[in-house]
Structure formats: structure tokens, C-alpha cells
PDB file of C-alpha atoms and ligand atoms in Angstrom:
ATOM      1  CA  MET A   7     126.237  61.849 213.145  1.00  0.00           C
ATOM      2  CA  PRO A   8     127.421  63.154 209.717  1.00  0.00           C
ATOM      3  CA  THR A   9     130.407  65.911 209.905  1.00  0.00           C
ATOM      4  CA  THR A  10     129.737  68.158 207.198  1.00  0.00           C
ATOM      5  CA  VAL A  11     132.514  71.240 206.464  1.00  0.00           C
ATOM      6  CA  VAL A  12     130.689  74.184 205.273  1.00  0.00           C
ATOM      7  CA  THR A  13     132.638  77.533 203.636  1.00  0.00           C
ATOM      8  CA  GLY A  14     131.197  80.922 204.054  1.00  0.00           C
ATOM      9  CA  CYS A  15     128.791  79.769 206.667  1.00  0.00           C
ATOM     10  CA  ALA A  16     128.824  83.008 208.528  1.00  0.00           C
ATOM     11  CA  SER A  17     126.399  84.789 206.427  1.00  0.00           C
ATOM     12  CA  GLY A  18     123.758  84.505 203.718  1.00  0.00           C
ATOM     13  CA  ILE A  19     123.391  81.323 201.957  1.00  0.00           C
ATOM     14  CA  GLY A  20     126.241  79.666 203.987  1.00  0.00           C
ATOM     15  CA  ARG A  21     124.639  80.114 207.270  1.00  0.00           C
ATOM     16  CA  ALA A  22     121.334  79.413 206.066  1.00  0.00           C
ATOM     17  CA  ILE A  23     122.812  76.198 205.057  1.00  0.00           C
ATOM     18  CA  ARG A  24     124.240  75.447 208.415  1.00  0.00           C
ATOM     19  CA  GLN A  25     121.367  75.630 210.015  1.00  0.00           C
ATOM     20  CA  ALA A  26     119.266  73.530 207.317  1.00  0.00           C
ATOM     21  CA  LEU A  27     122.166  71.142 207.567  1.00  0.00           C
ATOM     22  CA  GLU A  28     122.413  71.152 211.197  1.00  0.00           C
ATOM     23  CA  ASP A  29     118.236  70.786 211.381  1.00  0.00           C
ATOM     24  CA  GLN A  30     119.104  67.332 209.755  1.00  0.00           C
ATOM     25  CA  GLY A  31     121.358  66.495 212.451  1.00  0.00           C
ATOM     26  CA  HIS A  32     124.697  67.064 211.050  1.00  0.00           C
ATOM     27  CA  ARG A  33     127.511  68.305 212.985  1.00  0.00           C
ATOM     28  CA  ILE A  34     129.113  71.471 211.251  1.00  0.00           C
ATOM     29  CA  ILE A  35     132.447  72.178 210.889  1.00  0.00           C
ATOM     30  CA  GLY A  36     132.401  76.067 209.620  1.00  0.00           C
ATOM     31  CA  ILE A  37     135.266  77.604 207.620  1.00  0.00           C
ATOM     32  CA  ASP A  38     134.912  81.531 207.240  1.00  0.00           C
ATOM     33  CA  LEU A  39     136.738  84.854 207.681  1.00  0.00           C
ATOM     34  CA  GLU A  40     135.145  85.060 211.495  1.00  0.00           C
ATOM     35  CA  GLY A  41     132.384  83.383 213.120  1.00  0.00           C
ATOM     36  CA  SER A  42     133.284  79.780 212.677  1.00  0.00           C
ATOM     37  CA  GLU A  43     134.835  77.157 213.883  1.00  0.00           C
ATOM     38  CA  ILE A  44     137.764  77.255 211.699  1.00  0.00           C
ATOM     39  CA  GLN A  45     138.983  81.053 211.106  1.00  0.00           C
ATOM     40  CA  ALA A  46     140.588  81.374 207.899  1.00  0.00           C
ATOM     41  CA  ASP A  47     140.820  83.477 204.686  1.00  0.00           C
ATOM     42  CA  LEU A  48     140.200  81.504 201.754  1.00  0.00           C
ATOM     43  CA  SER A  49     141.767  83.460 199.287  1.00  0.00           C
ATOM     44  CA  GLN A  50     145.409  82.763 200.622  1.00  0.00           C
ATOM     45  CA  PRO A  51     146.745  78.992 199.294  1.00  0.00           C
ATOM     46  CA  HIS A  52     148.653  78.691 202.723  1.00  0.00           C
ATOM     47  CA  GLU A  53     145.741  79.315 204.797  1.00  0.00           C
ATOM     48  CA  ARG A  54     143.964  76.992 202.519  1.00  0.00           C
ATOM     49  CA  GLN A  55     146.210  74.575 203.496  1.00  0.00           C
ATOM     50  CA  ARG A  56     146.122  75.008 207.415  1.00  0.00           C
ATOM     51  CA  VAL A  57     142.563  74.213 206.857  1.00  0.00           C
ATOM     52  CA  ILE A  58     142.652  71.304 205.056  1.00  0.00           C
ATOM     53  CA  ASP A  59     145.584  69.989 207.944  1.00  0.00           C
ATOM     54  CA  GLU A  60     143.428  70.854 210.684  1.00  0.00           C
ATOM     55  CA  LEU A  61     140.430  69.150 209.115  1.00  0.00           C
ATOM     56  CA  HIS A  62     142.723  66.240 208.784  1.00  0.00           C
ATOM     57  CA  ASP A  63     143.431  66.445 212.620  1.00  0.00           C
ATOM     58  CA  ARG A  64     139.952  66.665 213.427  1.00  0.00           C
ATOM     59  CA  CYS A  65     138.512  64.355 211.253  1.00  0.00           C
ATOM     60  CA  LYS A  66     140.637  61.450 211.333  1.00  0.00           C
ATOM     61  CA  ASP A  67     137.614  58.903 210.528  1.00  0.00           C
ATOM     62  CA  GLY A  68     136.391  60.654 207.476  1.00  0.00           C
ATOM     63  CA  LEU A  69     134.420  63.311 206.535  1.00  0.00           C
ATOM     64  CA  ASP A  70     130.477  63.160 205.487  1.00  0.00           C
ATOM     65  CA  GLY A  71     130.102  66.398 203.413  1.00  0.00           C
ATOM     66  CA  LEU A  72     131.506  69.339 202.168  1.00  0.00           C
ATOM     67  CA  VAL A  73     129.664  72.292 201.151  1.00  0.00           C
ATOM     68  CA  CYS A  74     131.884  75.252 199.294  1.00  0.00           C
ATOM     69  CA  CYS A  75     129.566  78.148 199.316  1.00  0.00           C
ATOM     70  CA  ALA A  76     132.345  80.912 200.728  1.00  0.00           C
ATOM     71  CA  GLY A  77     132.816  83.690 197.876  1.00  0.00           C
ATOM     72  CA  VAL A  78     133.004  86.969 197.084  1.00  0.00           C
ATOM     73  CA  GLY A  79     130.766  89.006 194.479  1.00  0.00           C
ATOM     74  CA  VAL A  80     131.253  92.118 191.818  1.00  0.00           C
ATOM     75  CA  THR A  81     131.989  94.754 194.490  1.00  0.00           C
ATOM     76  CA  ALA A  82     135.364  92.531 195.758  1.00  0.00           C
ATOM     77  CA  PRO A  83     137.702  95.274 196.249  1.00  0.00           C
ATOM     78  CA  ASP A  84     140.410  93.202 194.135  1.00  0.00           C
ATOM     79  CA  PRO A  85     139.156  91.232 190.975  1.00  0.00           C
ATOM     80  CA  GLY A  86     141.895  88.620 192.233  1.00  0.00           C
ATOM     81  CA  LEU A  87     139.870  87.730 195.191  1.00  0.00           C
ATOM     82  CA  ILE A  88     136.949  86.686 193.135  1.00  0.00           C
ATOM     83  CA  VAL A  89     138.924  84.103 191.581  1.00  0.00           C
ATOM     84  CA  SER A  90     141.068  82.943 194.292  1.00  0.00           C
ATOM     85  CA  VAL A  91     138.244  82.737 196.518  1.00  0.00           C
ATOM     86  CA  ASN A  92     135.368  81.731 194.246  1.00  0.00           C
ATOM     87  CA  HIS A  93     137.575  79.300 192.370  1.00  0.00           C
ATOM     88  CA  PHE A  94     140.931  78.403 193.621  1.00  0.00           C
ATOM     89  CA  ALA A  95     139.754  77.794 197.121  1.00  0.00           C
ATOM     90  CA  VAL A  96     137.370  75.399 195.807  1.00  0.00           C
ATOM     91  CA  VAL A  97     139.652  73.413 193.784  1.00  0.00           C
ATOM     92  CA  ALA A  98     142.114  73.528 196.877  1.00  0.00           C
ATOM     93  CA  LEU A  99     139.595  72.005 199.176  1.00  0.00           C
ATOM     94  CA  LEU A 100     138.029  69.464 196.774  1.00  0.00           C
ATOM     95  CA  ASP A 101     141.379  68.042 196.184  1.00  0.00           C
ATOM     96  CA  GLY A 102     142.750  68.231 199.886  1.00  0.00           C
ATOM     97  CA  LEU A 103     139.572  67.108 201.248  1.00  0.00           C
ATOM     98  CA  GLN A 104     138.843  64.205 198.726  1.00  0.00           C
ATOM     99  CA  ASP A 105     140.614  61.320 200.843  1.00  0.00           C
ATOM    100  CA  LEU A 106     138.732  62.261 204.040  1.00  0.00           C
ATOM    101  CA  LEU A 107     135.622  62.278 202.107  1.00  0.00           C
ATOM    102  CA  ALA A 108     136.343  58.953 200.407  1.00  0.00           C
ATOM    103  CA  LYS A 109     136.401  57.547 204.191  1.00  0.00           C
ATOM    104  CA  GLY A 110     132.869  58.980 205.245  1.00  0.00           C
ATOM    105  CA  LYS A 111     129.657  57.733 205.200  1.00  0.00           C
ATOM    106  CA  HIS A 112     127.123  58.386 202.214  1.00  0.00           C
ATOM    107  CA  PRO A 113     129.915  61.126 201.400  1.00  0.00           C
ATOM    108  CA  ALA A 114     128.263  64.122 199.381  1.00  0.00           C
ATOM    109  CA  ALA A 115     130.444  67.242 198.267  1.00  0.00           C
ATOM    110  CA  LEU A 116     128.469  70.057 196.596  1.00  0.00           C
ATOM    111  CA  VAL A 117     129.827  73.612 195.221  1.00  0.00           C
ATOM    112  CA  ILE A 118     127.758  76.675 195.148  1.00  0.00           C
ATOM    113  CA  GLY A 119     127.765  78.186 191.496  1.00  0.00           C
ATOM    114  CA  SER A 120     125.677  80.664 189.939  1.00  0.00           C
ATOM    115  CA  VAL A 121     123.358  81.259 187.130  1.00  0.00           C
ATOM    116  CA  ALA A 122     125.945  84.015 185.930  1.00  0.00           C
ATOM    117  CA  ALA A 123     128.142  80.984 185.132  1.00  0.00           C
ATOM    118  CA  THR A 124     126.235  80.623 181.921  1.00  0.00           C
ATOM    119  CA  HIS A 125     126.993  84.236 180.619  1.00  0.00           C
ATOM    120  CA  VAL A 126     130.296  83.123 179.804  1.00  0.00           C
ATOM    121  CA  LEU A 127     129.801  79.678 178.472  1.00  0.00           C
ATOM    122  CA  GLY A 128     131.026  79.258 174.951  1.00  0.00           C
ATOM    123  CA  LYS A 129     132.708  82.822 174.721  1.00  0.00           C
ATOM    124  CA  PRO A 130     136.126  83.540 173.796  1.00  0.00           C
ATOM    125  CA  LEU A 131     137.506  84.509 177.255  1.00  0.00           C
ATOM    126  CA  PRO A 132     141.446  84.224 178.185  1.00  0.00           C
ATOM    127  CA  LEU A 133     140.429  84.189 181.835  1.00  0.00           C
ATOM    128  CA  LEU A 134     138.288  81.271 181.856  1.00  0.00           C
ATOM    129  CA  ASP A 135     141.231  78.920 180.431  1.00  0.00           C
ATOM    130  CA  THR A 136     143.668  80.324 182.538  1.00  0.00           C
ATOM    131  CA  LEU A 137     141.102  79.541 185.330  1.00  0.00           C
ATOM    132  CA  VAL A 138     140.687  75.934 184.205  1.00  0.00           C
ATOM    133  CA  GLY A 139     144.568  75.733 183.277  1.00  0.00           C
ATOM    134  CA  GLY A 140     145.095  76.514 186.942  1.00  0.00           C
ATOM    135  CA  ASP A 141     147.679  79.324 187.140  1.00  0.00           C
ATOM    136  CA  GLU A 142     146.392  81.125 189.945  1.00  0.00           C
ATOM    137  CA  GLU A 143     149.034  84.181 190.068  1.00  0.00           C
ATOM    138  CA  ALA A 144     148.134  84.522 186.268  1.00  0.00           C
ATOM    139  CA  ALA A 145     144.527  84.549 186.716  1.00  0.00           C
ATOM    140  CA  ARG A 146     144.628  87.439 189.468  1.00  0.00           C
ATOM    141  CA  VAL A 147     146.766  89.483 187.125  1.00  0.00           C
ATOM    142  CA  GLN A 148     144.172  88.813 183.915  1.00  0.00           C
ATOM    143  CA  ALA A 149     141.295  89.460 186.459  1.00  0.00           C
ATOM    144  CA  ARG A 150     142.718  92.672 187.422  1.00  0.00           C
ATOM    145  CA  GLU A 151     143.836  93.597 183.772  1.00  0.00           C
ATOM    146  CA  LEU A 152     140.253  92.771 182.302  1.00  0.00           C
ATOM    147  CA  ASP A 153     139.154  95.143 184.999  1.00  0.00           C
ATOM    148  CA  GLN A 154     135.294  93.668 184.413  1.00  0.00           C
ATOM    149  CA  PRO A 155     134.472  92.305 188.057  1.00  0.00           C
ATOM    150  CA  SER A 156     131.056  90.921 186.471  1.00  0.00           C
ATOM    151  CA  ALA A 157     132.889  89.014 183.339  1.00  0.00           C
ATOM    152  CA  VAL A 158     135.490  87.941 186.199  1.00  0.00           C
ATOM    153  CA  TYR A 159     132.753  86.620 188.676  1.00  0.00           C
ATOM    154  CA  ALA A 160     131.119  84.754 185.997  1.00  0.00           C
ATOM    155  CA  ALA A 161     134.474  83.209 184.531  1.00  0.00           C
ATOM    156  CA  SER A 162     134.865  82.483 188.155  1.00  0.00           C
ATOM    157  CA  LYS A 163     131.363  80.442 188.570  1.00  0.00           C
ATOM    158  CA  CYS A 164     131.835  79.050 185.002  1.00  0.00           C
ATOM    159  CA  ALA A 165     135.121  77.338 185.571  1.00  0.00           C
ATOM    160  CA  VAL A 166     134.239  76.309 189.259  1.00  0.00           C
ATOM    161  CA  THR A 167     131.255  74.539 187.741  1.00  0.00           C
ATOM    162  CA  ARG A 168     132.909  72.916 184.815  1.00  0.00           C
ATOM    163  CA  LEU A 169     135.526  71.669 187.375  1.00  0.00           C
ATOM    164  CA  ALA A 170     133.080  69.907 189.481  1.00  0.00           C
ATOM    165  CA  ARG A 171     131.539  68.155 186.177  1.00  0.00           C
ATOM    166  CA  ARG A 172     134.993  67.121 185.218  1.00  0.00           C
ATOM    167  CA  LEU A 173     135.794  65.705 188.693  1.00  0.00           C
ATOM    168  CA  SER A 174     132.531  63.773 188.579  1.00  0.00           C
ATOM    169  CA  PRO A 175     133.450  60.656 187.147  1.00  0.00           C
ATOM    170  CA  ALA A 176     136.169  59.922 188.716  1.00  0.00           C
ATOM    171  CA  TRP A 177     134.499  61.109 192.169  1.00  0.00           C
ATOM    172  CA  GLY A 178     131.172  58.829 191.475  1.00  0.00           C
ATOM    173  CA  LYS A 179     133.576  55.688 191.280  1.00  0.00           C
ATOM    174  CA  ALA A 180     135.286  56.391 194.270  1.00  0.00           C
ATOM    175  CA  GLY A 181     131.654  56.758 195.857  1.00  0.00           C
ATOM    176  CA  ILE A 182     131.586  60.354 196.612  1.00  0.00           C
ATOM    177  CA  ARG A 183     128.699  62.627 195.005  1.00  0.00           C
ATOM    178  CA  LEU A 184     129.561  65.784 193.712  1.00  0.00           C
ATOM    179  CA  ASN A 185     126.950  68.581 192.721  1.00  0.00           C
ATOM    180  CA  VAL A 186     126.538  72.119 192.082  1.00  0.00           C
ATOM    181  CA  VAL A 187     123.828  74.119 192.962  1.00  0.00           C
ATOM    182  CA  ALA A 188     123.607  77.696 190.659  1.00  0.00           C
ATOM    183  CA  PRO A 189     121.450  80.157 192.627  1.00  0.00           C
ATOM    184  CA  GLY A 190     119.949  83.089 190.777  1.00  0.00           C
ATOM    185  CA  ALA A 191     119.519  86.384 192.794  1.00  0.00           C
ATOM    186  CA  VAL A 192     119.356  85.748 196.552  1.00  0.00           C
ATOM    187  CA  GLU A 193     118.860  88.226 199.228  1.00  0.00           C
ATOM    188  CA  THR A 194     122.090  88.550 201.123  1.00  0.00           C
ATOM    189  CA  PRO A 195     124.912  90.904 202.123  1.00  0.00           C
ATOM    190  CA  LEU A 196     126.570  89.886 198.663  1.00  0.00           C
ATOM    191  CA  HIS A 197     123.524  90.861 196.689  1.00  0.00           C
ATOM    192  CA  GLN A 198     123.043  93.740 198.506  1.00  0.00           C
ATOM    193  CA  ALA A 199     126.364  95.203 197.965  1.00  0.00           C
ATOM    194  CA  SER A 200     125.915  94.881 194.369  1.00  0.00           C
ATOM    195  CA  LYS A 201     122.422  96.089 194.005  1.00  0.00           C
ATOM    196  CA  GLU A 202     124.007  99.350 195.675  1.00  0.00           C
ATOM    197  CA  ASP A 203     127.015  99.501 193.725  1.00  0.00           C
ATOM    198  CA  PRO A 204     127.093 102.777 191.726  1.00  0.00           C
ATOM    199  CA  ARG A 205     128.661 100.591 188.393  1.00  0.00           C
ATOM    200  CA  PHE A 206     126.573  97.508 188.478  1.00  0.00           C
ATOM    201  CA  GLY A 207     123.426  98.256 190.601  1.00  0.00           C
ATOM    202  CA  LYS A 208     121.190  99.326 187.921  1.00  0.00           C
ATOM    203  CA  ALA A 209     121.812  95.901 185.882  1.00  0.00           C
ATOM    204  CA  VAL A 210     121.476  93.803 189.140  1.00  0.00           C
ATOM    205  CA  ARG A 211     117.993  95.491 190.316  1.00  0.00           C
ATOM    206  CA  GLU A 212     116.727  94.770 186.721  1.00  0.00           C
ATOM    207  CA  PHE A 213     117.706  91.183 186.362  1.00  0.00           C
ATOM    208  CA  VAL A 214     114.679  90.074 187.856  1.00  0.00           C
ATOM    209  CA  ALA A 215     113.663  86.363 187.336  1.00  0.00           C
ATOM    210  CA  PRO A 216     110.264  85.393 185.957  1.00  0.00           C
ATOM    211  CA  MET A 217     109.390  84.627 189.336  1.00  0.00           C
ATOM    212  CA  GLY A 218     109.169  88.586 189.864  1.00  0.00           C
ATOM    213  CA  ARG A 219     111.681  88.254 192.938  1.00  0.00           C
ATOM    214  CA  ALA A 220     114.880  87.202 194.452  1.00  0.00           C
ATOM    215  CA  GLY A 221     115.181  84.127 196.446  1.00  0.00           C
ATOM    216  CA  ILE A 222     115.782  83.943 200.269  1.00  0.00           C
ATOM    217  CA  PRO A 223     119.041  82.092 201.393  1.00  0.00           C
ATOM    218  CA  GLU A 224     116.262  79.320 203.156  1.00  0.00           C
ATOM    219  CA  GLU A 225     115.042  78.446 199.436  1.00  0.00           C
ATOM    220  CA  ILE A 226     118.711  77.430 198.446  1.00  0.00           C
ATOM    221  CA  ALA A 227     119.665  75.712 201.738  1.00  0.00           C
ATOM    222  CA  SER A 228     116.675  73.469 201.548  1.00  0.00           C
ATOM    223  CA  LEU A 229     118.044  72.369 198.196  1.00  0.00           C
ATOM    224  CA  VAL A 230     121.751  71.903 199.358  1.00  0.00           C
ATOM    225  CA  ALA A 231     120.124  70.138 202.291  1.00  0.00           C
ATOM    226  CA  PHE A 232     118.672  67.546 200.118  1.00  0.00           C
ATOM    227  CA  LEU A 233     121.412  67.143 197.991  1.00  0.00           C
ATOM    228  CA  GLN A 234     123.749  66.628 200.842  1.00  0.00           C
ATOM    229  CA  SER A 235     121.305  63.852 202.151  1.00  0.00           C
ATOM    230  CA  PRO A 236     120.770  59.892 201.179  1.00  0.00           C
ATOM    231  CA  LEU A 237     117.513  61.166 199.457  1.00  0.00           C
ATOM    232  CA  ALA A 238     119.599  62.357 196.585  1.00  0.00           C
ATOM    233  CA  SER A 239     121.751  59.080 196.274  1.00  0.00           C
ATOM    234  CA  PHE A 240     121.629  59.099 192.620  1.00  0.00           C
ATOM    235  CA  ILE A 241     121.955  62.683 192.125  1.00  0.00           C
ATOM    236  CA  HIS A 242     125.750  63.139 191.056  1.00  0.00           C
ATOM    237  CA  GLY A 243     127.660  65.623 188.473  1.00  0.00           C
ATOM    238  CA  ALA A 244     124.341  67.574 188.335  1.00  0.00           C
ATOM    239  CA  VAL A 245     123.916  71.366 187.869  1.00  0.00           C
ATOM    240  CA  ILE A 246     120.845  72.519 189.298  1.00  0.00           C
ATOM    241  CA  HIS A 247     119.375  76.190 189.118  1.00  0.00           C
ATOM    242  CA  ALA A 248     117.570  77.406 192.200  1.00  0.00           C
ATOM    243  CA  ASP A 249     116.660  80.894 190.157  1.00  0.00           C
ATOM    244  CA  GLY A 250     113.284  81.263 190.033  1.00  0.00           C
ATOM    245  CA  GLY A 251     113.147  80.689 186.416  1.00  0.00           C
ATOM    246  CA  MET A 252     116.227  82.750 185.280  1.00  0.00           C
ATOM    247  CA  ASP A 253     118.329  80.097 183.438  1.00  0.00           C
ATOM    248  CA  ALA A 254     114.761  78.983 181.504  1.00  0.00           C
ATOM    249  CA  MET A 255     114.123  82.509 180.450  1.00  0.00           C
ATOM    250  CA  THR A 256     117.534  83.201 178.805  1.00  0.00           C
ATOM    251  CA  ARG A 257     118.480  79.959 177.667  1.00  0.00           C
ATOM    252  CA  PRO A 258     115.218  77.945 177.103  1.00  0.00           C
ATOM    253  CA  ASP A 259     116.839  75.461 174.615  1.00  0.00           C
ATOM    254  CA  ALA A 260     120.195  74.635 176.477  1.00  0.00           C
ATOM    255  CA  PHE A 261     119.684  71.778 179.316  1.00  0.00           C
TER     256      PHE A 261
HETATM  257  P1  NAD B   3     127.763  86.537 201.736  1.00  0.00           P
HETATM  258  O1  NAD B   3     128.129  87.750 201.473  1.00  0.00           O
HETATM  259  O2  NAD B   3     126.334  86.824 202.899  1.00  0.00           O
HETATM  260  O3  NAD B   3     128.432  85.275 202.323  1.00  0.00           O
HETATM  261  C1  NAD B   3     129.328  84.951 202.043  1.00  0.00           C
HETATM  262  C2  NAD B   3     130.376  84.261 202.838  1.00  0.00           C
HETATM  263  O4  NAD B   3     131.666  83.784 202.271  1.00  0.00           O
HETATM  264  C3  NAD B   3     130.925  85.722 204.232  1.00  0.00           C
HETATM  265  O5  NAD B   3     130.497  84.917 205.442  1.00  0.00           O
HETATM  266  C4  NAD B   3     132.005  86.061 203.712  1.00  0.00           C
HETATM  267  O6  NAD B   3     132.733  86.194 205.069  1.00  0.00           O
HETATM  268  C5  NAD B   3     132.654  84.457 203.420  1.00  0.00           C
HETATM  269  N1  NAD B   3     134.268  84.829 202.367  1.00  0.00           N
HETATM  270  C6  NAD B   3     133.932  85.658 201.554  1.00  0.00           C
HETATM  271  N2  NAD B   3     135.478  85.777 201.520  1.00  0.00           N
HETATM  272  C7  NAD B   3     136.156  84.828 202.389  1.00  0.00           C
HETATM  273  C8  NAD B   3     137.393  84.349 202.302  1.00  0.00           C
HETATM  274  N3  NAD B   3     138.341  84.738 201.876  1.00  0.00           N
HETATM  275  N4  NAD B   3     137.389  83.295 203.326  1.00  0.00           N
HETATM  276  C9  NAD B   3     136.952  82.620 203.851  1.00  0.00           C
HETATM  277  N5  NAD B   3     135.430  83.123 203.971  1.00  0.00           N
HETATM  278  C10 NAD B   3     135.175  84.035 202.952  1.00  0.00           C
HETATM  279  O7  NAD B   3     127.181  86.260 200.185  1.00  0.00           O
HETATM  280  P2  NAD B   3     126.351  85.155 199.666  1.00  0.00           P
HETATM  281  O8  NAD B   3     125.328  85.815 198.900  1.00  0.00           O
HETATM  282  O9  NAD B   3     125.544  84.124 200.895  1.00  0.00           O
HETATM  283  O10 NAD B   3     127.083  84.333 199.062  1.00  0.00           O
HETATM  284  C11 NAD B   3     127.133  82.732 198.860  1.00  0.00           C
HETATM  285  C12 NAD B   3     127.964  81.911 197.477  1.00  0.00           C
HETATM  286  O11 NAD B   3     126.742  82.246 197.033  1.00  0.00           O
HETATM  287  C13 NAD B   3     128.958  82.791 196.987  1.00  0.00           C
HETATM  288  O12 NAD B   3     129.702  81.841 196.526  1.00  0.00           O
HETATM  289  C14 NAD B   3     128.157  83.429 196.225  1.00  0.00           C
HETATM  290  O13 NAD B   3     128.782  83.995 194.841  1.00  0.00           O
HETATM  291  C15 NAD B   3     126.904  82.501 195.621  1.00  0.00           C
HETATM  292  N6  NAD B   3     126.010  83.220 194.852  1.00  0.00           N
HETATM  293  C16 NAD B   3     125.518  84.099 195.503  1.00  0.00           C
HETATM  294  C17 NAD B   3     124.291  84.707 195.211  1.00  0.00           C
HETATM  295  C18 NAD B   3     123.290  85.684 195.279  1.00  0.00           C
HETATM  296  O14 NAD B   3     122.565  86.352 194.642  1.00  0.00           O
HETATM  297  N7  NAD B   3     123.455  86.169 196.813  1.00  0.00           N
HETATM  298  C19 NAD B   3     123.412  84.499 193.480  1.00  0.00           C
HETATM  299  C20 NAD B   3     124.443  83.633 193.281  1.00  0.00           C
HETATM  300  C21 NAD B   3     125.665  82.636 193.810  1.00  0.00           C
END
């Protein structure tokens, strides 16, 4: 039975991913603030290290899968949280669990990005450079100073997508597949909070995909379950949008 770690497993997309992988016979070790096998606040560096240590204790024979789904949106109480949870927690878990994954069977890791990542691609945004540079404290300060949560969110997702792409050559050589799924709007508590926010609600409600609706968590989870399975054995370093056609509509010539 493959063992897979899923962060953010207690709600929304992460909960659906947990279910889809369990349906495929995975044993899940969920990580979330609560309602999970390991409870941890991934915004805190020492908590990430505790998670990594505990997983090394629990999974001495290796880990077969890792899905980094935990995230916060534009309504997070502190923009610093957005960069810490969406980017730096993923950096730490990929780095800290690579050795366990290398011992797994058909190992695969996956990061939940966002179609929002493309909004800052190619734009001069110092925060993006700081995220890629790896200075968490500086990034938290910059995120607060920027005072534009949607740009901070987009930068966090862009940085984490670039991270996965940049790691993929080395991870491929180590035998571990690593992919990114970039959802568009998906009906979850995070999306609901964004729609209701007095600052961003209108823009979020009007950002409608060509398919004319938001997705549901199960539509993301089925893709993740496929990518984490041996059926996807040659898919590596990919960024796959599951967004009802949003990316194709906004960037038809970029692929
Ligand atoms: P959600 O709020 O339903 O679930 C997020 C989960 O992450 C929650 O269980 C939450 O407790 C957990 N989490 C948040 N901060 C944490 C922390 N510090 N430590 C540990 N766990 C923490 O949201 P969702 O929409 O299911 O989001 C899941 C992922 O999908 C996120 O990375 C989000 O950015 C991404 N995403 C969502 C949408 C969307 O429209 N819903 C679109 C694109 C990308």
C-alpha cells in the first residue's frame, strides 16, 4: 500500500485529494492545522521541521507520495502568511522529504499552484525575486509592505511553480516525479471567502472561466490522483492547468 503525505487535507481541494488517493488504496498521512494525522502550523519554520522529523520516524522505509496542497488565499489576516504557507512551507517539505521519497516505490510529488501564478509572470516584482532567493523573513516584510494580497498570492504561486520546475531535472535523476497542478477557481472555503471579501470579491466573482463556472474539489483531486499514480509515469516537471479554460483564454499563445 503506497504511503502519501497530503498537506491541507482537512478542507477543500486537499480533503478531496485525500479521498481520491484513499480510493486508489493509498495510506494517507495528512498534515493540517487540525483534523489530520499530524497537526502543525506550516507557516512556522520550527513546525515544518517537526513534521519532517516525525515523518522520518513514521516512514523509515520511505515515502511514496507527497502532495503539497495547504495554502491560504487573499483574505489571509497577514500577507506574510501567504508567502510562508504557500511558498516556504513547500520549499521546506520538498527539501526535507526528498530522501524519504527517493526510497519510495514509484515516488511522485505534487504541488498545488494556481492559475494566478501566470498573472505575475514576466512582471518586475521584487517580492518574486525574494521568494525565489529564499529569504523568508525579507519576503514576509515585503509582502506586508506591498499591501496587495492578490499580487502576494500570485507571487507565492509563481515562485512555488518555478521551484518545482527548477527542481525537476535533479528529481528526475533521483527517480522522483514532481509536477504542479494549477487550478482555476474552485468552490472551497478559500474561494468562498475571496468572493465575499469587500476588497476583492467583485474581481473574483467576475473572473469566470470559459466553461462558465467554478470547479469542484473532486475535479482537481481526480487529476492529482492520476498524476500520483504509475499511469502518469512519464509526466514529470509539468504544470497542468485545471481551470475550465481560464489560462487558454488569457494567454492563448503561451504554452
Ligand atoms: P481551503 O481553505 O478549503 O483548504 C486549505 C487547507 O490548508 C485548510 O485545511 C487549512 O487548514 C490548511 N492550511 C492553511 N494554513 C495552514 C497552515 N499554516 N498550516 C497547515 N495547514 C494550513 O482552500 P482550498 O481552496 O482547498 O485550497 C487548497 C490549495 O489550492 C491552496 O494551496 C490554494 O492556494 C489552492 N488553490 C485554490 C483555488 C480555489 O479557487 N479554491 C484556486 C487555485 C489554487
